[in-house]
Coordinates of N, CA and C in Angstrom, one line a residue:
Chain A
D75 N 44.6 36.0 -75.7 CA 44.7 34.5 -75.7 C 46.0 34.2 -75.3
V76 N 46.9 33.3 -75.2 CA 47.8 33.3 -74.8 C 48.4 32.4 -76.0
K77 N 49.5 32.2 -77.1 CA 50.0 31.9 -77.8 C 51.4 31.5 -77.7
V78 N 51.3 29.9 -77.4 CA 52.7 29.4 -77.9 C 52.8 28.6 -79.4
T79 N 54.0 29.7 -79.5 CA 54.6 28.7 -81.2 C 55.7 28.1 -82.0
Q80 N 55.5 27.6 -82.5 CA 56.9 26.3 -82.7 C 57.0 26.3 -84.3
S81 N 57.8 26.1 -84.0 CA 58.2 27.3 -85.8 C 58.2 26.4 -86.7
S82 N 57.8 24.7 -86.9 CA 57.7 23.5 -87.7 C 56.5 22.9 -86.8
R83 N 55.5 22.7 -87.8 CA 54.8 21.4 -87.8 C 55.0 20.1 -88.1
Y84 N 55.1 20.2 -89.3 CA 56.2 18.7 -89.5 C 57.8 19.2 -89.5
L85 N 58.2 18.1 -89.6 CA 60.2 18.4 -90.2 C 60.9 17.0 -90.0
V86 N 61.2 17.0 -91.6 CA 61.7 15.7 -91.3 C 63.4 15.8 -91.4
K87 N 64.3 14.6 -91.1 CA 66.0 14.7 -91.1 C 66.3 13.1 -91.3
R88 N 67.5 14.0 -91.2 CA 68.0 13.0 -91.7 C 69.4 12.4 -90.2
T89 N 69.4 11.0 -89.8 CA 70.3 10.5 -89.2 C 71.3 11.2 -88.7
G90 N 72.1 12.0 -87.5 CA 73.3 12.6 -87.5 C 73.0 14.3 -87.7
E91 N 71.9 14.5 -88.5 CA 71.6 16.2 -88.7 C 71.5 16.6 -87.2
K92 N 72.3 17.8 -86.9 CA 71.6 18.5 -86.0 C 70.6 19.1 -86.2
V93 N 69.8 19.1 -85.5 CA 68.0 19.5 -85.0 C 67.5 21.0 -84.6
F94 N 67.0 21.8 -84.6 CA 66.8 22.8 -83.9 C 64.9 22.9 -83.9
L95 N 64.2 22.6 -82.6 CA 62.8 23.2 -82.8 C 62.8 24.8 -81.7
E96 N 62.1 25.2 -82.2 CA 61.9 26.6 -81.8 C 60.3 27.0 -80.7
C97 N 60.8 27.3 -80.4 CA 59.4 27.7 -79.2 C 58.9 29.2 -79.2
V98 N 58.1 30.2 -79.1 CA 57.9 31.2 -78.8 C 57.0 31.7 -78.4
Q99 N 56.7 31.8 -77.2 CA 55.5 32.4 -76.1 C 55.2 33.8 -76.1
D100 N 53.8 34.5 -75.7 CA 54.4 35.9 -76.2 C 52.8 36.6 -75.4
M101 N 53.9 36.0 -74.3 CA 52.2 36.1 -72.6 C 53.3 36.3 -71.3
D102 N 54.6 36.4 -71.3 CA 56.0 37.2 -70.8 C 55.8 36.0 -69.5
H103 N 55.8 34.7 -69.2 CA 55.8 33.7 -69.3 C 57.1 33.2 -68.6
E104 N 57.8 33.1 -67.6 CA 58.9 33.1 -66.6 C 59.3 30.9 -67.1
N105 N 57.9 30.1 -66.9 CA 58.3 29.1 -66.8 C 58.0 28.5 -68.3
M106 N 59.1 28.1 -69.5 CA 58.7 27.1 -70.5 C 59.3 25.3 -70.3
F107 N 58.9 24.7 -70.7 CA 58.5 23.7 -71.2 C 58.5 22.4 -72.7
W108 N 59.7 22.1 -72.5 CA 59.3 21.1 -73.7 C 59.5 19.4 -73.4
Y109 N 58.4 19.1 -74.3 CA 57.8 17.5 -74.1 C 58.1 16.7 -75.7
R110 N 58.7 15.4 -75.2 CA 57.5 14.4 -76.2 C 56.8 13.6 -75.6
Q111 N 55.9 13.2 -77.0 CA 54.8 12.5 -76.9 C 54.5 11.4 -77.8
D112 N 54.4 10.2 -77.3 CA 54.8 8.8 -78.1 C 53.7 8.3 -77.3
P113 N 53.0 7.5 -78.6 CA 51.5 6.8 -78.4 C 52.1 5.5 -76.9
G114 N 50.9 5.8 -76.4 CA 50.9 5.1 -74.9 C 52.3 5.2 -74.1
L115 N 52.9 6.5 -74.2 CA 53.6 6.6 -73.3 C 53.2 8.4 -72.6
G116 N 52.6 8.5 -73.6 CA 52.0 10.0 -73.0 C 53.2 11.2 -72.9
L117 N 53.0 12.1 -72.1 CA 54.3 13.6 -72.3 C 55.6 13.1 -71.7
R118 N 56.5 13.0 -72.3 CA 57.8 12.8 -70.7 C 57.7 14.3 -71.9
L119 N 58.4 14.3 -70.0 CA 59.5 15.6 -70.0 C 61.3 16.0 -70.5
I120 N 61.8 17.1 -71.0 CA 62.6 16.0 -71.8 C 63.7 18.0 -71.2
Y121 N 63.4 18.5 -71.4 CA 63.7 19.8 -70.6 C 62.6 20.8 -69.7
F122 N 63.4 21.5 -68.7 CA 62.2 23.0 -68.6 C 62.8 24.3 -68.0
S123 N 62.5 24.7 -67.9 CA 63.2 26.6 -67.7 C 62.6 27.6 -66.9
Y124 N 63.3 28.3 -65.9 CA 62.6 28.9 -64.7 C 62.6 30.3 -65.0
D125 N 63.7 30.6 -65.6 CA 64.1 31.9 -66.8 C 65.0 32.2 -67.5
V126 N 65.4 33.2 -68.2 CA 66.2 33.3 -69.3 C 67.8 32.4 -68.6
K127 N 68.2 32.1 -69.8 CA 69.0 31.4 -69.0 C 69.3 30.2 -68.3
M128 N 68.2 30.2 -68.5 CA 68.5 28.3 -66.7 C 67.2 27.7 -67.6
K129 N 68.2 26.3 -67.2 CA 68.1 25.6 -67.9 C 67.8 23.9 -66.0
E130 N 66.5 23.2 -67.1 CA 67.4 21.8 -65.8 C 66.3 20.6 -66.4
K131 N 67.1 19.8 -66.2 CA 66.5 18.6 -67.0 C 64.8 18.0 -66.3
G132 N 64.9 17.7 -66.9 CA 63.4 16.4 -67.7 C 63.6 14.9 -66.6
D133 N 62.8 13.8 -67.5 CA 63.2 12.7 -67.2 C 63.5 12.2 -68.4
I134 N 63.8 12.5 -69.1 CA 64.4 12.6 -70.6 C 65.1 13.0 -71.3
P135 N 66.5 13.6 -70.2 CA 66.9 14.5 -71.0 C 67.6 14.5 -72.5
E136 N 68.2 12.6 -72.2 CA 69.6 12.5 -72.9 C 69.8 12.4 -75.1
G137 N 70.1 13.5 -75.5 CA 70.4 13.5 -76.6 C 70.1 14.6 -76.9
Y138 N 69.5 15.4 -76.2 CA 68.7 17.0 -76.4 C 69.7 17.8 -75.7
S139 N 69.6 19.3 -75.9 CA 69.8 19.9 -75.0 C 69.1 21.2 -75.5
V140 N 68.8 22.6 -74.5 CA 68.3 23.8 -74.6 C 68.9 24.8 -74.7
S141 N 68.8 25.8 -74.3 CA 68.8 27.2 -75.5 C 67.4 28.4 -74.7
R142 N 68.3 28.6 -73.8 CA 67.0 30.3 -73.8 C 67.7 31.3 -73.2
E143 N 67.7 32.6 -74.5 CA 68.9 33.2 -74.6 C 67.9 34.3 -73.9
K144 N 66.6 34.7 -74.6 CA 65.2 35.2 -73.9 C 64.3 34.8 -73.5
K145 N 63.2 36.1 -73.3 CA 62.6 35.0 -71.9 C 61.4 34.9 -73.3
E146 N 61.3 35.0 -74.3 CA 60.2 34.7 -74.9 C 60.0 33.3 -75.8
R147 N 61.8 33.2 -76.1 CA 61.7 31.4 -76.6 C 62.6 30.8 -76.2
F148 N 62.3 29.3 -76.2 CA 63.0 28.3 -76.0 C 63.5 27.1 -76.8
S149 N 64.8 27.4 -76.9 CA 65.0 26.0 -78.3 C 65.2 24.8 -77.9
L150 N 64.7 23.2 -78.4 CA 65.3 22.4 -78.2 C 66.6 21.9 -79.2
I151 N 67.1 21.4 -78.8 CA 68.3 20.9 -79.7 C 69.0 19.3 -79.6
L152 N 68.8 18.7 -81.0 CA 69.0 17.9 -81.2 C 70.4 17.6 -81.5
E153 N 71.5 17.3 -81.0 CA 72.6 17.4 -81.8 C 73.0 16.5 -82.4
S154 N 72.7 15.6 -82.6 CA 73.1 14.4 -84.0 C 71.3 12.9 -83.6
A155 N 70.7 14.1 -84.9 CA 69.3 13.7 -84.5 C 69.1 11.7 -84.8
S156 N 68.6 11.0 -84.7 CA 68.2 9.7 -84.2 C 66.8 9.4 -84.7
T157 N 67.2 7.7 -85.1 CA 65.3 8.0 -85.6 C 64.8 7.6 -84.2
N158 N 65.0 7.4 -83.0 CA 65.0 6.7 -81.7 C 64.2 8.4 -81.4
Q159 N 64.3 9.5 -82.6 CA 64.1 10.7 -81.2 C 62.9 11.2 -82.9
T160 N 62.5 10.5 -83.4 CA 61.4 10.5 -84.3 C 60.0 10.2 -82.8
S161 N 58.8 11.7 -83.4 CA 58.7 11.8 -82.2 C 58.2 13.4 -82.2
M162 N 56.5 13.6 -81.9 CA 55.6 14.4 -81.6 C 56.3 15.2 -80.7
Y163 N 56.5 16.7 -80.2 CA 58.0 17.5 -79.6 C 56.5 18.4 -79.2
L164 N 56.3 18.6 -78.1 CA 55.6 19.4 -77.7 C 56.1 21.1 -76.8
C165 N 55.6 22.2 -76.9 CA 56.4 23.3 -76.1 C 55.4 24.1 -75.2
A166 N 55.5 23.8 -74.2 CA 54.8 24.7 -73.2 C 55.5 26.3 -72.4
S167 N 53.9 26.5 -71.6 CA 54.5 28.2 -70.9 C 54.1 27.7 -70.7
S168 N 53.9 28.4 -69.2 CA 52.7 28.7 -67.8 C 53.6 30.0 -66.9
P169 N 53.3 30.4 -65.8 CA 53.5 32.1 -65.4 C 54.0 31.1 -63.8
S170 N 55.5 32.1 -63.3 CA 55.8 31.1 -61.8 C 55.0 30.6 -61.3
G171 N 54.9 30.0 -60.3 CA 53.8 30.0 -59.6 C 52.1 29.0 -60.0
S172 N 52.5 29.3 -61.0 CA 50.7 28.9 -61.8 C 51.4 26.9 -62.4
P173 N 51.3 26.3 -61.3 CA 51.7 24.9 -63.1 C 50.2 24.2 -63.3
Y174 N 48.8 25.0 -63.0 CA 48.1 24.3 -63.9 C 47.7 25.2 -65.0
E175 N 48.4 26.7 -65.1 CA 47.9 27.6 -66.2 C 49.5 27.2 -67.3
Q176 N 49.1 25.7 -67.9 CA 50.2 25.5 -68.2 C 49.7 25.5 -69.9
Y177 N 49.9 26.2 -71.3 CA 49.6 27.0 -71.8 C 50.4 25.3 -73.0
F178 N 49.9 24.7 -74.6 CA 50.7 24.4 -75.2 C 50.8 24.7 -76.9
G179 N 51.9 24.4 -77.3 CA 51.8 24.5 -78.5 C 51.4 23.9 -79.7
P180 N 51.2 24.0 -80.6 CA 50.8 23.1 -81.4 C 51.6 21.6 -81.3
G181 N 52.6 21.8 -81.3 CA 53.5 20.4 -81.8 C 54.5 20.6 -83.0
T182 N 55.3 19.9 -83.0 CA 56.1 19.6 -84.0 C 56.5 17.9 -84.1
R183 N 55.9 17.7 -85.2 CA 56.4 16.4 -85.7 C 57.5 15.7 -86.7
L184 N 58.8 15.6 -85.8 CA 59.5 14.9 -86.2 C 59.8 13.6 -86.8
T185 N 60.3 13.4 -88.4 CA 60.5 12.1 -87.6 C 62.1 12.3 -88.7
V186 N 63.3 11.0 -87.8 CA 64.2 11.5 -88.7 C 63.9 10.1 -89.5
T187 N 65.0 10.0 -89.9 CA 65.2 9.3 -91.4 C 66.9 8.2 -91.6
Chain B
A247 N 60.5 7.8 -57.4 CA 59.4 9.6 -58.0 C 57.7 9.7 -58.3
Q248 N 57.5 10.6 -58.3 CA 55.9 10.4 -58.8 C 55.8 10.0 -59.8
S249 N 54.5 9.3 -59.8 CA 54.3 8.7 -60.8 C 52.9 8.9 -61.4
V250 N 52.0 8.7 -62.6 CA 50.6 8.8 -62.8 C 50.0 7.6 -63.2
S251 N 49.3 7.0 -63.0 CA 48.9 5.6 -63.8 C 47.8 6.0 -64.2
Q252 N 47.4 5.6 -65.8 CA 45.7 5.6 -66.1 C 45.6 3.8 -66.2
H253 N 44.2 4.0 -66.2 CA 44.1 2.4 -66.1 C 43.7 1.8 -67.3
N254 N 43.3 3.0 -68.3 CA 42.5 2.5 -69.5 C 43.4 2.8 -70.6
H255 N 44.0 2.3 -71.6 CA 44.4 2.8 -73.0 C 43.4 3.6 -73.6
H256 N 42.6 2.6 -74.0 CA 41.4 3.0 -74.8 C 39.9 2.9 -74.6
V257 N 39.3 3.4 -74.3 CA 37.9 3.2 -74.2 C 37.1 3.8 -75.5
I258 N 36.0 2.8 -75.8 CA 35.1 3.2 -76.5 C 33.6 2.5 -75.8
L259 N 33.0 4.1 -76.0 CA 31.6 4.1 -75.7 C 30.9 4.3 -77.0
S260 N 29.3 4.5 -76.6 CA 28.4 4.7 -77.6 C 27.6 6.4 -76.7
E261 N 27.1 6.8 -77.7 CA 26.8 8.4 -76.9 C 25.6 7.8 -75.7
A262 N 25.5 9.2 -75.1 CA 25.0 8.8 -73.7 C 25.5 8.1 -72.4
A263 N 26.0 7.1 -73.1 CA 27.0 6.7 -72.0 C 27.6 7.4 -70.9
S264 N 27.5 6.7 -69.6 CA 28.7 7.2 -68.5 C 29.8 7.2 -68.8
L265 N 30.6 7.7 -68.2 CA 31.8 7.4 -68.4 C 32.6 7.7 -67.0
E266 N 34.0 6.7 -66.7 CA 35.0 7.3 -65.4 C 35.9 6.9 -65.9
L267 N 37.2 7.7 -66.1 CA 38.5 7.3 -66.6 C 39.8 7.2 -65.2
G268 N 39.9 6.6 -65.1 CA 40.7 6.2 -63.5 C 42.5 6.9 -63.8
C269 N 42.6 7.2 -62.5 CA 43.7 7.7 -62.6 C 44.4 8.0 -61.0
N270 N 46.0 7.1 -61.3 CA 46.2 6.8 -59.6 C 47.7 7.7 -59.5
Y271 N 47.9 8.5 -58.7 CA 49.0 9.4 -58.6 C 49.5 8.0 -56.9
S272 N 51.1 8.5 -57.2 CA 51.9 7.8 -56.3 C 52.5 8.4 -55.1
Y273 N 52.6 9.9 -55.6 CA 53.6 11.2 -54.3 C 52.0 11.1 -53.8
G274 N 53.2 11.1 -51.8 CA 52.1 10.8 -50.8 C 51.9 12.8 -50.1
G275 N 52.7 13.3 -50.8 CA 52.5 14.6 -50.1 C 50.6 15.3 -50.5
T276 N 51.3 17.1 -50.3 CA 50.5 17.2 -51.2 C 50.6 17.7 -52.8
V277 N 49.6 17.9 -52.9 CA 50.0 17.2 -55.1 C 48.4 18.2 -54.8
N278 N 48.6 19.0 -56.8 CA 47.8 19.6 -56.9 C 47.0 18.4 -58.5
L279 N 46.1 18.7 -59.0 CA 45.9 17.6 -60.1 C 45.1 18.0 -61.0
F280 N 45.5 17.8 -62.3 CA 44.8 17.7 -63.4 C 44.1 16.8 -64.4
W281 N 43.6 17.1 -65.4 CA 42.8 16.8 -66.6 C 43.2 17.2 -67.5
Y282 N 43.6 16.6 -68.6 CA 44.1 17.2 -69.5 C 43.0 17.2 -71.2
V283 N 43.0 17.5 -72.0 CA 42.7 16.9 -73.2 C 43.1 17.2 -74.4
Q284 N 43.3 16.7 -74.9 CA 43.9 16.8 -76.7 C 42.3 16.4 -78.1
Y285 N 42.0 17.4 -78.4 CA 41.1 16.5 -79.8 C 42.2 16.6 -80.5
P286 N 41.4 15.4 -81.6 CA 41.8 15.4 -82.3 C 42.3 17.4 -83.5
G287 N 43.7 17.0 -83.4 CA 44.1 17.9 -84.4 C 44.7 19.2 -83.8
Q288 N 44.2 18.9 -82.6 CA 43.9 20.3 -81.1 C 45.0 20.2 -80.6
H289 N 45.7 21.2 -80.0 CA 46.2 21.8 -78.8 C 46.1 21.0 -77.5
L290 N 46.5 21.0 -76.8 CA 46.6 19.7 -75.3 C 45.8 21.1 -74.6
Q291 N 44.9 20.8 -73.5 CA 45.0 21.9 -72.9 C 43.5 21.8 -71.7
L292 N 43.5 22.5 -70.9 CA 43.3 21.8 -69.5 C 41.9 22.1 -69.6
L293 N 41.5 20.3 -68.8 CA 39.8 20.7 -68.6 C 39.6 20.9 -67.4
L294 N 40.3 20.1 -66.2 CA 39.8 20.5 -64.9 C 41.3 20.4 -63.8
K295 N 41.0 20.7 -62.9 CA 42.3 21.4 -61.7 C 41.2 21.2 -60.5
Y296 N 42.5 20.5 -59.7 CA 41.9 20.2 -58.4 C 43.2 20.8 -57.4
F297 N 43.2 22.1 -56.1 CA 44.3 22.4 -55.4 C 44.0 22.3 -54.4
S298 N 42.4 22.5 -53.8 CA 42.2 22.4 -52.3 C 40.5 22.5 -52.3
G299 N 40.2 22.0 -51.6 CA 38.7 22.4 -50.9 C 38.0 21.3 -51.6
D300 N 36.4 21.9 -52.0 CA 35.7 20.7 -52.8 C 37.0 19.7 -53.1
P301 N 36.2 18.2 -52.9 CA 37.4 16.8 -53.6 C 36.6 16.7 -54.8
L302 N 35.6 17.7 -55.3 CA 34.7 17.5 -56.7 C 34.8 18.6 -57.3
V303 N 35.6 18.6 -58.1 CA 35.7 20.0 -59.1 C 34.9 19.7 -60.6
K304 N 34.5 20.8 -60.7 CA 34.0 20.8 -62.3 C 34.8 21.3 -63.1
G305 N 34.8 20.2 -64.5 CA 35.5 21.7 -65.6 C 35.1 21.8 -66.8
I306 N 35.2 22.1 -67.9 CA 34.4 22.7 -69.0 C 33.7 21.2 -69.7
K307 N 32.7 21.6 -70.2 CA 32.2 20.3 -71.1 C 31.4 19.3 -69.7
G308 N 31.1 19.8 -68.8 CA 30.2 18.6 -67.5 C 31.4 18.0 -67.3
F309 N 32.3 18.2 -67.8 CA 33.2 16.8 -67.4 C 33.2 17.5 -65.6
E310 N 33.9 16.0 -64.9 CA 33.6 16.5 -63.4 C 35.1 15.4 -62.9
A311 N 35.9 15.6 -61.7 CA 37.0 14.5 -61.3 C 36.9 15.0 -59.9
E312 N 36.4 13.9 -58.8 CA 37.0 14.0 -57.6 C 38.3 13.0 -57.4
F313 N 39.1 14.1 -55.7 CA 39.5 13.3 -55.4 C 39.5 12.8 -54.3
I314 N 40.2 12.0 -53.6 CA 40.2 10.9 -52.9 C 41.8 10.3 -52.7
K315 N 41.6 11.5 -51.0 CA 43.2 10.9 -51.4 C 44.0 9.9 -50.4
S316 N 42.9 8.8 -50.0 CA 42.8 7.9 -49.3 C 42.8 6.8 -50.1
K317 N 42.4 7.3 -51.3 CA 43.0 6.4 -52.6 C 44.3 7.0 -54.1
F318 N 44.7 8.1 -53.2 CA 45.3 8.1 -54.2 C 45.2 8.6 -55.6
S319 N 43.8 8.6 -55.5 CA 43.0 9.1 -56.9 C 42.2 10.1 -57.5
F320 N 41.9 11.0 -58.9 CA 41.2 11.0 -59.4 C 40.9 10.8 -60.2
N321 N 40.0 10.3 -60.2 CA 39.3 10.1 -61.4 C 38.2 10.9 -62.4
L322 N 38.1 11.1 -63.3 CA 37.7 12.0 -64.7 C 35.8 11.0 -64.6
R323 N 34.8 11.9 -64.9 CA 33.7 11.7 -64.7 C 32.8 12.1 -65.7
K324 N 32.1 11.8 -66.8 CA 30.9 12.7 -67.1 C 29.5 11.7 -67.5
P325 N 28.2 12.3 -67.0 CA 26.9 11.2 -67.1 C 26.4 11.1 -68.4
S326 N 27.4 11.6 -69.4 CA 26.4 11.4 -70.3 C 27.3 12.0 -72.1
V327 N 28.1 11.0 -72.3 CA 29.1 11.5 -73.0 C 28.4 11.7 -74.3
Q328 N 29.2 12.7 -75.5 CA 29.0 12.8 -76.9 C 30.1 13.3 -77.6
W329 N 29.7 12.5 -79.0 CA 30.5 12.3 -80.1 C 31.8 13.3 -80.0
S330 N 31.1 14.9 -79.9 CA 32.1 15.6 -79.6 C 33.3 15.4 -78.4
D331 N 33.2 14.3 -77.5 CA 34.0 13.2 -76.0 C 35.2 12.7 -76.7
T332 N 35.0 12.5 -78.2 CA 36.5 12.0 -78.9 C 37.3 12.3 -78.8
A333 N 38.6 12.5 -78.0 CA 39.7 12.8 -77.6 C 41.2 12.1 -77.3
E334 N 41.9 12.5 -76.9 CA 42.4 11.5 -75.9 C 42.6 11.9 -74.2
Y335 N 42.7 11.9 -72.9 CA 42.7 12.7 -71.9 C 43.8 11.8 -71.6
F336 N 44.5 13.1 -70.3 CA 45.7 12.3 -69.8 C 45.4 13.0 -68.1
C337 N 45.6 13.0 -67.2 CA 45.5 13.0 -65.7 C 47.3 13.7 -65.4
A338 N 47.3 14.7 -64.7 CA 48.7 15.3 -64.6 C 48.7 15.2 -62.9
V339 N 49.6 15.5 -62.5 CA 50.4 16.0 -61.0 C 51.4 16.8 -61.1
N340 N 51.1 17.8 -60.1 CA 51.9 18.8 -59.6 C 52.4 18.4 -58.2
E341 N 53.4 18.2 -57.9 CA 53.6 18.6 -56.4 C 53.8 19.2 -55.4
G342 N 53.4 20.2 -56.2 CA 53.4 21.3 -55.1 C 54.8 22.0 -55.0
R343 N 55.9 21.5 -55.1 CA 57.5 22.1 -54.9 C 57.7 23.2 -56.0
D344 N 57.2 22.6 -57.0 CA 57.8 23.7 -58.0 C 56.6 23.6 -59.2
D345 N 57.3 24.1 -60.6 CA 56.3 24.6 -61.4 C 55.8 23.0 -61.9
K346 N 56.6 21.9 -61.9 CA 56.3 21.0 -63.0 C 55.3 19.6 -63.0
I347 N 54.8 19.5 -63.9 CA 53.5 18.5 -63.9 C 54.1 17.6 -64.2
I348 N 54.0 16.3 -64.1 CA 53.5 14.5 -64.8 C 52.6 14.1 -65.2
F349 N 53.2 14.0 -65.9 CA 51.4 13.3 -67.3 C 51.6 11.4 -67.2
G350 N 50.1 11.1 -66.7 CA 50.2 9.9 -67.7 C 49.9 9.5 -68.7
K351 N 50.0 7.9 -69.5 CA 49.8 8.0 -70.5 C 49.1 7.7 -71.6
G352 N 48.7 8.2 -71.0 CA 46.8 8.8 -71.7 C 46.0 8.0 -72.0
T353 N 44.8 8.2 -72.5 CA 43.6 7.1 -72.3 C 43.0 7.8 -74.0
R354 N 42.7 6.7 -74.7 CA 42.2 7.1 -76.0 C 40.4 7.1 -75.7
L355 N 39.7 8.1 -75.6 CA 38.2 7.6 -75.8 C 37.7 8.0 -77.2
H356 N 36.9 6.8 -77.2 CA 36.4 6.9 -79.1 C 35.2 7.3 -78.6
I357 N 34.0 7.8 -78.6 CA 32.7 7.8 -78.8 C 31.7 7.8 -80.1
L358 N 31.0 6.4 -80.1 CA 30.6 5.9 -81.4 C 28.8 6.9 -81.0
P359 N 28.6 7.3 -82.2 CA 28.1 8.0 -82.4 C 26.6 7.9 -82.4

């Protein structure tokens, strides 16, 4: 079974804090993705990575950055958290050339106060 | 830019009723199409996919979807729903040029026992 794990299920941070969300996959997938999920807005792609040290912006990258130093790990960074970044964050991974095999983690519900 | 439209945000049905959830996409080229499902408290998972061939595709749990190219549509159907089908359903599109998936805003389906 493919496993995508995220470091926290629930996180509460204060405005202005630097926040790290970690994602690890155990299936040697080349692709990794970060989405945010908001009611009525569906899933929106923040950043994705096709390979180690490689990243590309998704649809809503503002206020976020990412890091992929190892193939299995993809980190999402909120440089200075704001209340409008309160959301559910989902990580996913997939093999190269197989977009349908996108496996999702359980999500991190982040609240910024 | 590619977009995906789901017509219904919230659908309420009684058990044994028939289901059809609408999905339209905007891209005119070759597309790969998906429906994902998120059951309460669970990970997002793939329900079914279309890549090519027979436009009527069957997925898990008795769901099916029909790709109608002339209408840019990929509607999800089930002849007789069950209480356990209560979930959020997302239509998604891949343009075939890369491994990104664009998601619709989702439809919350609530089945009354």
